[in-house]
Amino acid sequence: MTTKDDRLEFEAHKREMALALGKDEDAFQHALNTLIVLDKYDYAYLWSWMGVPIIQMPADVMATQEVVWNTKPDVIIETGVARGGSMIFMASLLKVIGKGKVVGVDIDIRAHNRDSIEKHPLSPLITLIEGPSTTTETLAKVRAEIPAGASVMVVLDSDHGRDHVLDELRCYGPLVTQGQYIVVADTVLGRADMSQTPTKRSKIWYPGDEPYAAVNTYLKETDRFETDEALNSKLVLSSSPGGYLKCIGK
Ligand SMILES: C[S@@+](CC[C@H](N)C(=O)[O-])C[C@H]1O[C@@H](n2cnc3c(N)ncnc32)[C@H](O)[C@@H]1O
């Protein structure tokens, strides 16, 4: 029996549903309420990737996977390594793609976390840089890891204060190459109201002093990036709705 090849139709339907979901403020608020309930149980901390703890919502792991698979960057830079799961996750995708490496920057790479990362089978694809993400010295070390002509993606997941994220966007945005993404984590903090602000964190970031505020300021300063509307629209059970920006400029 022959069946109709519906792949294009299937993708078109996915896109249509995602865009409709993005306009459904009621659905977003329901999901946000769920996120806030789950946050009591440190939900984003409950997962690991190939044995290493990853501090992400599952929806963001899926979204990042879609970005990396579609864009196949040569270099992925992540600020905020923590226990390393996100780096291992992105390295595992690059391993299957067959090229590329992940560069991780963290102000404090603890010995036991370095040990887990360096002993992992994917460690040959990973470079660790210890230091504050926005200093001249750290940025020089990051730039030295980017070969000439490489396509570059960036994930910002370190200090989530507005000023720091804006500083990171200004420092790391220019490193992102056309067609690649900069992902700004924890933008959901800017979608919650004061009473919904998660408090079980090392620091508390209130609406206005968080990554979404930084993204909105940065998007007014540059025309190199645009929000990927279809991708962000489906990010309801996510830490980073509105945080996936595509580089459209040279
Ligand atoms: C949310 S965790 C990163 C989680 C990790 N990306 C993951 O998905 O598993 C934030 C990390 O940012 C680091 N950090 C905080 N401020 C920083 C700064 N100014 N520069 C670089 N790293 C910083 C912290 O040490 C911490 O390890």
PDB file of C-alpha atoms and ligand atoms in Angstrom:
ATOM      1  CA  MET A   1       0.000   0.000   0.000  1.00  0.00           C
ATOM      2  CA  THR A   2       1.366   3.436  -0.869  1.00  0.00           C
ATOM      3  CA  THR A   3       0.954   6.180   1.671  1.00  0.00           C
ATOM      4  CA  LYS A   4       1.058   9.878   1.009  1.00  0.00           C
ATOM      5  CA  ASP A   5       4.310  11.617   1.925  1.00  0.00           C
ATOM      6  CA  ASP A   6       2.963  14.131   4.468  1.00  0.00           C
ATOM      7  CA  ARG A   7       6.237  15.449   5.853  1.00  0.00           C
ATOM      8  CA  LEU A   8       5.864  19.005   4.561  1.00  0.00           C
ATOM      9  CA  GLU A   9       2.237  19.111   5.652  1.00  0.00           C
ATOM     10  CA  PHE A  10       3.194  17.776   9.096  1.00  0.00           C
ATOM     11  CA  GLU A  11       5.865  20.466   9.537  1.00  0.00           C
ATOM     12  CA  ALA A  12       3.458  23.176   8.351  1.00  0.00           C
ATOM     13  CA  HIS A  13       0.868  22.014  10.900  1.00  0.00           C
ATOM     14  CA  LYS A  14       3.470  22.019  13.687  1.00  0.00           C
ATOM     15  CA  ARG A  15       4.436  25.583  12.824  1.00  0.00           C
ATOM     16  CA  GLU A  16       0.831  26.737  12.647  1.00  0.00           C
ATOM     17  CA  MET A  17       0.015  25.175  16.048  1.00  0.00           C
ATOM     18  CA  ALA A  18       3.182  26.589  17.642  1.00  0.00           C
ATOM     19  CA  LEU A  19       2.395  30.115  16.421  1.00  0.00           C
ATOM     20  CA  ALA A  20      -1.195  29.809  17.670  1.00  0.00           C
ATOM     21  CA  LEU A  21       0.058  28.593  21.062  1.00  0.00           C
ATOM     22  CA  GLY A  22       2.382  31.602  21.224  1.00  0.00           C
ATOM     23  CA  LYS A  23      -0.652  33.890  21.002  1.00  0.00           C
ATOM     24  CA  ASP A  24      -2.592  32.014  23.700  1.00  0.00           C
ATOM     25  CA  GLU A  25      -1.836  34.047  26.830  1.00  0.00           C
ATOM     26  CA  ASP A  26      -4.217  31.886  28.877  1.00  0.00           C
ATOM     27  CA  ALA A  27      -2.266  28.706  28.005  1.00  0.00           C
ATOM     28  CA  PHE A  28       0.994  30.515  28.852  1.00  0.00           C
ATOM     29  CA  GLN A  29      -0.342  31.572  32.260  1.00  0.00           C
ATOM     30  CA  HIS A  30      -1.526  28.016  33.014  1.00  0.00           C
ATOM     31  CA  ALA A  31       1.916  26.701  32.131  1.00  0.00           C
ATOM     32  CA  LEU A  32       3.593  29.452  34.160  1.00  0.00           C
ATOM     33  CA  ASN A  33       1.503  28.519  37.204  1.00  0.00           C
ATOM     34  CA  THR A  34       2.610  24.906  36.727  1.00  0.00           C
ATOM     35  CA  LEU A  35       6.248  26.005  36.471  1.00  0.00           C
ATOM     36  CA  ILE A  36       5.923  27.905  39.724  1.00  0.00           C
ATOM     37  CA  VAL A  37       4.463  24.865  41.494  1.00  0.00           C
ATOM     38  CA  LEU A  38       7.241  22.678  40.069  1.00  0.00           C
ATOM     39  CA  ASP A  39       9.924  25.163  41.108  1.00  0.00           C
ATOM     40  CA  LYS A  40       9.228  24.251  44.760  1.00  0.00           C
ATOM     41  CA  TYR A  41      10.700  20.848  43.899  1.00  0.00           C
ATOM     42  CA  ASP A  42      13.739  22.273  42.071  1.00  0.00           C
ATOM     43  CA  TYR A  43      12.261  20.785  38.908  1.00  0.00           C
ATOM     44  CA  ALA A  44      14.959  22.135  36.568  1.00  0.00           C
ATOM     45  CA  TYR A  45      17.597  20.444  38.749  1.00  0.00           C
ATOM     46  CA  LEU A  46      16.096  16.941  38.595  1.00  0.00           C
ATOM     47  CA  TRP A  47      17.656  15.847  35.283  1.00  0.00           C
ATOM     48  CA  SER A  48      20.957  14.664  33.891  1.00  0.00           C
ATOM     49  CA  TRP A  49      22.354  14.191  30.402  1.00  0.00           C
ATOM     50  CA  MET A  50      24.522  11.098  29.891  1.00  0.00           C
ATOM     51  CA  GLY A  51      25.185  10.904  33.607  1.00  0.00           C
ATOM     52  CA  VAL A  52      25.950  14.591  34.265  1.00  0.00           C
ATOM     53  CA  PRO A  53      23.440  16.917  36.004  1.00  0.00           C
ATOM     54  CA  ILE A  54      21.868  19.437  33.603  1.00  0.00           C
ATOM     55  CA  ILE A  55      20.015  22.413  35.085  1.00  0.00           C
ATOM     56  CA  GLN A  56      17.380  22.914  32.407  1.00  0.00           C
ATOM     57  CA  MET A  57      13.693  22.424  31.781  1.00  0.00           C
ATOM     58  CA  PRO A  58      13.137  19.505  29.364  1.00  0.00           C
ATOM     59  CA  ALA A  59      11.473  21.854  26.851  1.00  0.00           C
ATOM     60  CA  ASP A  60      14.677  23.888  26.643  1.00  0.00           C
ATOM     61  CA  VAL A  61      16.716  20.758  26.024  1.00  0.00           C
ATOM     62  CA  MET A  62      14.373  19.967  23.115  1.00  0.00           C
ATOM     63  CA  ALA A  63      14.519  23.528  21.778  1.00  0.00           C
ATOM     64  CA  THR A  64      18.307  23.671  21.977  1.00  0.00           C
ATOM     65  CA  GLN A  65      18.499  20.299  20.234  1.00  0.00           C
ATOM     66  CA  GLU A  66      16.359  21.685  17.386  1.00  0.00           C
ATOM     67  CA  VAL A  67      18.599  24.757  17.102  1.00  0.00           C
ATOM     68  CA  VAL A  68      21.875  22.809  17.132  1.00  0.00           C
ATOM     69  CA  TRP A  69      20.652  20.169  14.684  1.00  0.00           C
ATOM     70  CA  ASN A  70      19.268  22.751  12.271  1.00  0.00           C
ATOM     71  CA  THR A  71      22.239  25.114  12.377  1.00  0.00           C
ATOM     72  CA  LYS A  72      25.175  22.733  12.996  1.00  0.00           C
ATOM     73  CA  PRO A  73      27.549  25.267  14.568  1.00  0.00           C
ATOM     74  CA  ASP A  74      31.316  24.730  14.598  1.00  0.00           C
ATOM     75  CA  VAL A  75      31.646  26.284  18.054  1.00  0.00           C
ATOM     76  CA  ILE A  76      29.092  26.562  20.866  1.00  0.00           C
ATOM     77  CA  ILE A  77      30.036  28.909  23.706  1.00  0.00           C
ATOM     78  CA  GLU A  78      28.145  28.553  26.972  1.00  0.00           C
ATOM     79  CA  THR A  79      28.478  30.953  29.888  1.00  0.00           C
ATOM     80  CA  GLY A  80      27.445  29.218  33.112  1.00  0.00           C
ATOM     81  CA  VAL A  81      28.713  25.641  33.235  1.00  0.00           C
ATOM     82  CA  ALA A  82      27.666  24.584  36.771  1.00  0.00           C
ATOM     83  CA  ARG A  83      27.871  20.759  36.843  1.00  0.00           C
ATOM     84  CA  GLY A  84      28.412  20.547  33.083  1.00  0.00           C
ATOM     85  CA  GLY A  85      25.307  18.707  31.858  1.00  0.00           C
ATOM     86  CA  SER A  86      24.383  21.321  29.302  1.00  0.00           C
ATOM     87  CA  MET A  87      27.864  21.232  27.784  1.00  0.00           C
ATOM     88  CA  ILE A  88      27.799  17.421  27.656  1.00  0.00           C
ATOM     89  CA  PHE A  89      24.344  17.576  26.035  1.00  0.00           C
ATOM     90  CA  MET A  90      25.461  19.980  23.294  1.00  0.00           C
ATOM     91  CA  ALA A  91      28.716  18.048  22.790  1.00  0.00           C
ATOM     92  CA  SER A  92      26.690  14.853  22.289  1.00  0.00           C
ATOM     93  CA  LEU A  93      24.758  16.526  19.489  1.00  0.00           C
ATOM     94  CA  LEU A  94      27.965  17.772  17.852  1.00  0.00           C
ATOM     95  CA  LYS A  95      29.440  14.275  18.120  1.00  0.00           C
ATOM     96  CA  VAL A  96      26.542  12.874  16.065  1.00  0.00           C
ATOM     97  CA  ILE A  97      26.757  15.810  13.644  1.00  0.00           C
ATOM     98  CA  GLY A  98      30.419  14.920  13.241  1.00  0.00           C
ATOM     99  CA  LYS A  99      32.100  18.281  13.879  1.00  0.00           C
ATOM    100  CA  GLY A 100      32.347  21.108  16.373  1.00  0.00           C
ATOM    101  CA  LYS A 101      33.234  21.799  19.986  1.00  0.00           C
ATOM    102  CA  VAL A 102      31.747  23.381  23.104  1.00  0.00           C
ATOM    103  CA  VAL A 103      33.524  26.106  25.085  1.00  0.00           C
ATOM    104  CA  GLY A 104      32.258  26.618  28.631  1.00  0.00           C
ATOM    105  CA  VAL A 105      32.913  29.705  30.769  1.00  0.00           C
ATOM    106  CA  ASP A 106      32.231  29.782  34.498  1.00  0.00           C
ATOM    107  CA  ILE A 107      33.409  32.045  37.289  1.00  0.00           C
ATOM    108  CA  ASP A 108      33.805  29.014  39.563  1.00  0.00           C
ATOM    109  CA  ILE A 109      34.504  25.593  38.085  1.00  0.00           C
ATOM    110  CA  ARG A 110      34.485  23.377  41.155  1.00  0.00           C
ATOM    111  CA  ALA A 111      36.985  20.517  41.267  1.00  0.00           C
ATOM    112  CA  HIS A 112      34.313  17.791  41.412  1.00  0.00           C
ATOM    113  CA  ASN A 113      32.420  19.316  38.458  1.00  0.00           C
ATOM    114  CA  ARG A 114      35.621  19.629  36.411  1.00  0.00           C
ATOM    115  CA  ASP A 115      36.371  15.996  37.304  1.00  0.00           C
ATOM    116  CA  SER A 116      32.943  14.785  35.997  1.00  0.00           C
ATOM    117  CA  ILE A 117      33.354  16.776  32.768  1.00  0.00           C
ATOM    118  CA  GLU A 118      36.978  15.806  32.137  1.00  0.00           C
ATOM    119  CA  LYS A 119      36.305  12.100  32.768  1.00  0.00           C
ATOM    120  CA  HIS A 120      33.283  12.025  30.441  1.00  0.00           C
ATOM    121  CA  PRO A 121      33.712  10.289  27.043  1.00  0.00           C
ATOM    122  CA  LEU A 122      32.677  13.560  25.347  1.00  0.00           C
ATOM    123  CA  SER A 123      35.393  15.630  27.073  1.00  0.00           C
ATOM    124  CA  PRO A 124      37.580  15.810  23.907  1.00  0.00           C
ATOM    125  CA  LEU A 125      34.875  18.093  22.445  1.00  0.00           C
ATOM    126  CA  ILE A 126      34.888  20.391  25.472  1.00  0.00           C
ATOM    127  CA  THR A 127      37.083  23.303  26.610  1.00  0.00           C
ATOM    128  CA  LEU A 128      36.622  24.886  30.036  1.00  0.00           C
ATOM    129  CA  ILE A 129      37.560  28.490  30.792  1.00  0.00           C
ATOM    130  CA  GLU A 130      37.387  29.678  34.387  1.00  0.00           C
ATOM    131  CA  GLY A 131      36.683  33.352  34.985  1.00  0.00           C
ATOM    132  CA  PRO A 132      33.972  36.020  35.045  1.00  0.00           C
ATOM    133  CA  SER A 133      32.285  35.831  31.642  1.00  0.00           C
ATOM    134  CA  THR A 134      32.648  39.488  30.613  1.00  0.00           C
ATOM    135  CA  THR A 135      36.227  40.419  31.521  1.00  0.00           C
ATOM    136  CA  THR A 136      38.748  41.271  28.789  1.00  0.00           C
ATOM    137  CA  GLU A 137      40.921  38.350  29.867  1.00  0.00           C
ATOM    138  CA  THR A 138      38.103  35.784  29.663  1.00  0.00           C
ATOM    139  CA  LEU A 139      36.861  37.133  26.335  1.00  0.00           C
ATOM    140  CA  ALA A 140      40.384  36.873  24.878  1.00  0.00           C
ATOM    141  CA  LYS A 141      40.494  33.205  25.939  1.00  0.00           C
ATOM    142  CA  VAL A 142      37.067  32.591  24.386  1.00  0.00           C
ATOM    143  CA  ARG A 143      38.032  34.270  21.101  1.00  0.00           C
ATOM    144  CA  ALA A 144      41.213  32.181  20.958  1.00  0.00           C
ATOM    145  CA  GLU A 145      38.980  29.061  20.843  1.00  0.00           C
ATOM    146  CA  ILE A 146      37.183  30.204  17.674  1.00  0.00           C
ATOM    147  CA  PRO A 147      38.938  29.139  14.461  1.00  0.00           C
ATOM    148  CA  ALA A 148      38.826  31.569  11.518  1.00  0.00           C
ATOM    149  CA  GLY A 149      35.589  31.206   9.559  1.00  0.00           C
ATOM    150  CA  ALA A 150      33.861  29.077  12.208  1.00  0.00           C
ATOM    151  CA  SER A 151      30.105  29.313  12.700  1.00  0.00           C
ATOM    152  CA  VAL A 152      29.385  30.255  16.311  1.00  0.00           C
ATOM    153  CA  MET A 153      26.386  29.770  18.619  1.00  0.00           C
ATOM    154  CA  VAL A 154      26.197  31.159  22.172  1.00  0.00           C
ATOM    155  CA  VAL A 155      24.188  30.157  25.256  1.00  0.00           C
ATOM    156  CA  LEU A 156      24.066  32.671  28.130  1.00  0.00           C
ATOM    157  CA  ASP A 157      23.254  30.896  31.399  1.00  0.00           C
ATOM    158  CA  SER A 158      25.410  32.499  34.097  1.00  0.00           C
ATOM    159  CA  ASP A 159      24.397  35.376  36.401  1.00  0.00           C
ATOM    160  CA  HIS A 160      20.785  36.218  35.488  1.00  0.00           C
ATOM    161  CA  GLY A 161      20.800  39.856  36.628  1.00  0.00           C
ATOM    162  CA  ARG A 162      19.672  42.254  33.886  1.00  0.00           C
ATOM    163  CA  ASP A 163      22.893  44.272  33.764  1.00  0.00           C
ATOM    164  CA  HIS A 164      25.106  41.205  33.631  1.00  0.00           C
ATOM    165  CA  VAL A 165      23.047  39.546  30.884  1.00  0.00           C
ATOM    166  CA  LEU A 166      23.024  42.782  28.889  1.00  0.00           C
ATOM    167  CA  ASP A 167      26.788  43.003  29.282  1.00  0.00           C
ATOM    168  CA  GLU A 168      27.071  39.375  28.094  1.00  0.00           C
ATOM    169  CA  LEU A 169      24.803  40.067  25.117  1.00  0.00           C
ATOM    170  CA  ARG A 170      27.026  43.006  24.121  1.00  0.00           C
ATOM    171  CA  CYS A 171      30.220  40.942  24.558  1.00  0.00           C
ATOM    172  CA  TYR A 172      29.077  37.616  23.077  1.00  0.00           C
ATOM    173  CA  GLY A 173      26.446  38.785  20.542  1.00  0.00           C
ATOM    174  CA  PRO A 174      29.126  39.973  18.082  1.00  0.00           C
ATOM    175  CA  LEU A 175      30.737  36.502  18.191  1.00  0.00           C
ATOM    176  CA  VAL A 176      27.575  34.830  16.877  1.00  0.00           C
ATOM    177  CA  THR A 177      27.669  34.271  13.124  1.00  0.00           C
ATOM    178  CA  GLN A 178      24.855  34.745  10.636  1.00  0.00           C
ATOM    179  CA  GLY A 179      22.256  31.978  10.790  1.00  0.00           C
ATOM    180  CA  GLN A 180      23.343  30.910  14.280  1.00  0.00           C
ATOM    181  CA  TYR A 181      21.589  31.561  17.608  1.00  0.00           C
ATOM    182  CA  ILE A 182      22.190  33.239  20.921  1.00  0.00           C
ATOM    183  CA  VAL A 183      20.115  31.593  23.642  1.00  0.00           C
ATOM    184  CA  VAL A 184      19.404  33.641  26.758  1.00  0.00           C
ATOM    185  CA  ALA A 185      18.375  31.434  29.667  1.00  0.00           C
ATOM    186  CA  ASP A 186      15.818  32.195  32.383  1.00  0.00           C
ATOM    187  CA  THR A 187      13.884  34.848  30.460  1.00  0.00           C
ATOM    188  CA  VAL A 188      10.760  33.389  32.109  1.00  0.00           C
ATOM    189  CA  LEU A 189      11.693  35.507  35.145  1.00  0.00           C
ATOM    190  CA  GLY A 190      10.542  38.508  33.115  1.00  0.00           C
ATOM    191  CA  ARG A 191       7.227  36.867  32.234  1.00  0.00           C
ATOM    192  CA  ALA A 192       6.276  36.279  35.882  1.00  0.00           C
ATOM    193  CA  ASP A 193       4.862  38.961  38.150  1.00  0.00           C
ATOM    194  CA  MET A 194       6.439  39.852  41.483  1.00  0.00           C
ATOM    195  CA  SER A 195       4.348  37.310  43.434  1.00  0.00           C
ATOM    196  CA  GLN A 196       5.421  34.503  41.069  1.00  0.00           C
ATOM    197  CA  THR A 197       9.170  35.171  41.321  1.00  0.00           C
ATOM    198  CA  PRO A 198      11.021  31.935  42.139  1.00  0.00           C
ATOM    199  CA  THR A 199      12.782  32.300  45.478  1.00  0.00           C
ATOM    200  CA  LYS A 200      14.626  28.979  45.692  1.00  0.00           C
ATOM    201  CA  ARG A 201      17.687  30.307  43.862  1.00  0.00           C
ATOM    202  CA  SER A 202      21.162  31.470  44.868  1.00  0.00           C
ATOM    203  CA  LYS A 203      19.912  34.990  44.039  1.00  0.00           C
ATOM    204  CA  ILE A 204      16.419  36.345  43.436  1.00  0.00           C
ATOM    205  CA  TRP A 205      15.773  38.177  40.178  1.00  0.00           C
ATOM    206  CA  TYR A 206      12.604  40.257  40.066  1.00  0.00           C
ATOM    207  CA  PRO A 207      10.779  41.361  36.905  1.00  0.00           C
ATOM    208  CA  GLY A 208      12.836  44.139  35.306  1.00  0.00           C
ATOM    209  CA  ASP A 209      16.126  42.896  36.764  1.00  0.00           C
ATOM    210  CA  GLU A 210      16.351  39.646  34.803  1.00  0.00           C
ATOM    211  CA  PRO A 211      17.335  38.238  31.392  1.00  0.00           C
ATOM    212  CA  TYR A 212      14.135  39.124  29.494  1.00  0.00           C
ATOM    213  CA  ALA A 213      14.647  42.806  30.347  1.00  0.00           C
ATOM    214  CA  ALA A 214      18.201  42.508  28.998  1.00  0.00           C
ATOM    215  CA  VAL A 215      16.984  40.816  25.790  1.00  0.00           C
ATOM    216  CA  ASN A 216      14.433  43.558  25.176  1.00  0.00           C
ATOM    217  CA  THR A 217      17.044  46.283  25.649  1.00  0.00           C
ATOM    218  CA  TYR A 218      19.555  44.477  23.432  1.00  0.00           C
ATOM    219  CA  LEU A 219      17.064  43.941  20.616  1.00  0.00           C
ATOM    220  CA  LYS A 220      16.546  47.715  20.506  1.00  0.00           C
ATOM    221  CA  GLU A 221      20.307  48.264  20.175  1.00  0.00           C
ATOM    222  CA  THR A 222      20.995  45.830  17.352  1.00  0.00           C
ATOM    223  CA  ASP A 223      19.441  44.671  14.119  1.00  0.00           C
ATOM    224  CA  ARG A 224      21.657  41.561  13.957  1.00  0.00           C
ATOM    225  CA  PHE A 225      19.190  39.431  15.951  1.00  0.00           C
ATOM    226  CA  GLU A 226      15.527  38.575  15.784  1.00  0.00           C
ATOM    227  CA  THR A 227      13.324  36.431  18.008  1.00  0.00           C
ATOM    228  CA  ASP A 228      12.615  33.032  16.457  1.00  0.00           C
ATOM    229  CA  GLU A 229       8.853  33.325  16.720  1.00  0.00           C
ATOM    230  CA  ALA A 230       7.829  29.731  15.931  1.00  0.00           C
ATOM    231  CA  LEU A 231      10.381  28.278  18.348  1.00  0.00           C
ATOM    232  CA  ASN A 232       9.663  30.691  21.190  1.00  0.00           C
ATOM    233  CA  SER A 233       5.903  30.296  20.736  1.00  0.00           C
ATOM    234  CA  LYS A 234       5.973  26.665  21.849  1.00  0.00           C
ATOM    235  CA  LEU A 235       8.173  27.379  24.865  1.00  0.00           C
ATOM    236  CA  VAL A 236       5.490  27.416  27.522  1.00  0.00           C
ATOM    237  CA  LEU A 237       6.963  24.876  29.986  1.00  0.00           C
ATOM    238  CA  SER A 238      10.363  26.479  29.542  1.00  0.00           C
ATOM    239  CA  SER A 239      12.792  28.649  31.499  1.00  0.00           C
ATOM    240  CA  SER A 240      13.571  30.684  28.432  1.00  0.00           C
ATOM    241  CA  PRO A 241      10.533  31.794  26.391  1.00  0.00           C
ATOM    242  CA  GLY A 242      11.612  34.671  24.153  1.00  0.00           C
ATOM    243  CA  GLY A 243      15.250  33.792  24.782  1.00  0.00           C
ATOM    244  CA  TYR A 244      16.048  32.072  21.458  1.00  0.00           C
ATOM    245  CA  LEU A 245      17.403  34.754  19.128  1.00  0.00           C
ATOM    246  CA  LYS A 246      18.540  34.130  15.566  1.00  0.00           C
ATOM    247  CA  CYS A 247      21.430  36.075  14.085  1.00  0.00           C
ATOM    248  CA  ILE A 248      20.221  37.538  10.798  1.00  0.00           C
ATOM    249  CA  GLY A 249      22.972  40.096  10.264  1.00  0.00           C
ATOM    250  CA  LYS A 250      26.547  39.779   9.101  1.00  0.00           C
TER     251      LYS A 250
HETATM  252  C1  LIG B   1      22.352  28.196  36.150  1.00  0.00           C
HETATM  253  S1  LIG B   1      23.972  27.687  36.403  1.00  0.00           S
HETATM  254  C2  LIG B   1      24.389  27.035  34.816  1.00  0.00           C
HETATM  255  C3  LIG B   1      23.663  25.777  34.467  1.00  0.00           C
HETATM  256  C4  LIG B   1      24.199  25.051  33.259  1.00  0.00           C
HETATM  257  N1  LIG B   1      24.215  25.879  32.074  1.00  0.00           N
HETATM  258  C5  LIG B   1      23.351  23.835  32.970  1.00  0.00           C
HETATM  259  O1  LIG B   1      22.478  23.902  32.080  1.00  0.00           O
HETATM  260  O2  LIG B   1      23.509  22.801  33.625  1.00  0.00           O
HETATM  261  C6  LIG B   1      24.828  29.210  36.533  1.00  0.00           C
HETATM  262  C7  LIG B   1      26.351  29.145  36.580  1.00  0.00           C
HETATM  263  O3  LIG B   1      26.823  30.455  36.257  1.00  0.00           O
HETATM  264  C8  LIG B   1      28.013  30.704  36.953  1.00  0.00           C
HETATM  265  N2  LIG B   1      28.238  32.173  37.025  1.00  0.00           N
HETATM  266  C9  LIG B   1      27.614  33.082  37.821  1.00  0.00           C
HETATM  267  N3  LIG B   1      28.060  34.319  37.583  1.00  0.00           N
HETATM  268  C10 LIG B   1      28.982  34.209  36.598  1.00  0.00           C
HETATM  269  C11 LIG B   1      29.803  35.142  35.901  1.00  0.00           C
HETATM  270  N4  LIG B   1      29.781  36.457  36.168  1.00  0.00           N
HETATM  271  N5  LIG B   1      30.626  34.668  34.939  1.00  0.00           N
HETATM  272  C12 LIG B   1      30.669  33.349  34.631  1.00  0.00           C
HETATM  273  N6  LIG B   1      29.923  32.420  35.266  1.00  0.00           N
HETATM  274  C13 LIG B   1      29.086  32.836  36.230  1.00  0.00           C
HETATM  275  C14 LIG B   1      27.806  30.032  38.303  1.00  0.00           C
HETATM  276  O4  LIG B   1      29.072  29.738  38.897  1.00  0.00           O
HETATM  277  C15 LIG B   1      26.991  28.795  37.922  1.00  0.00           C
HETATM  278  O5  LIG B   1      27.823  27.662  37.783  1.00  0.00           O
END
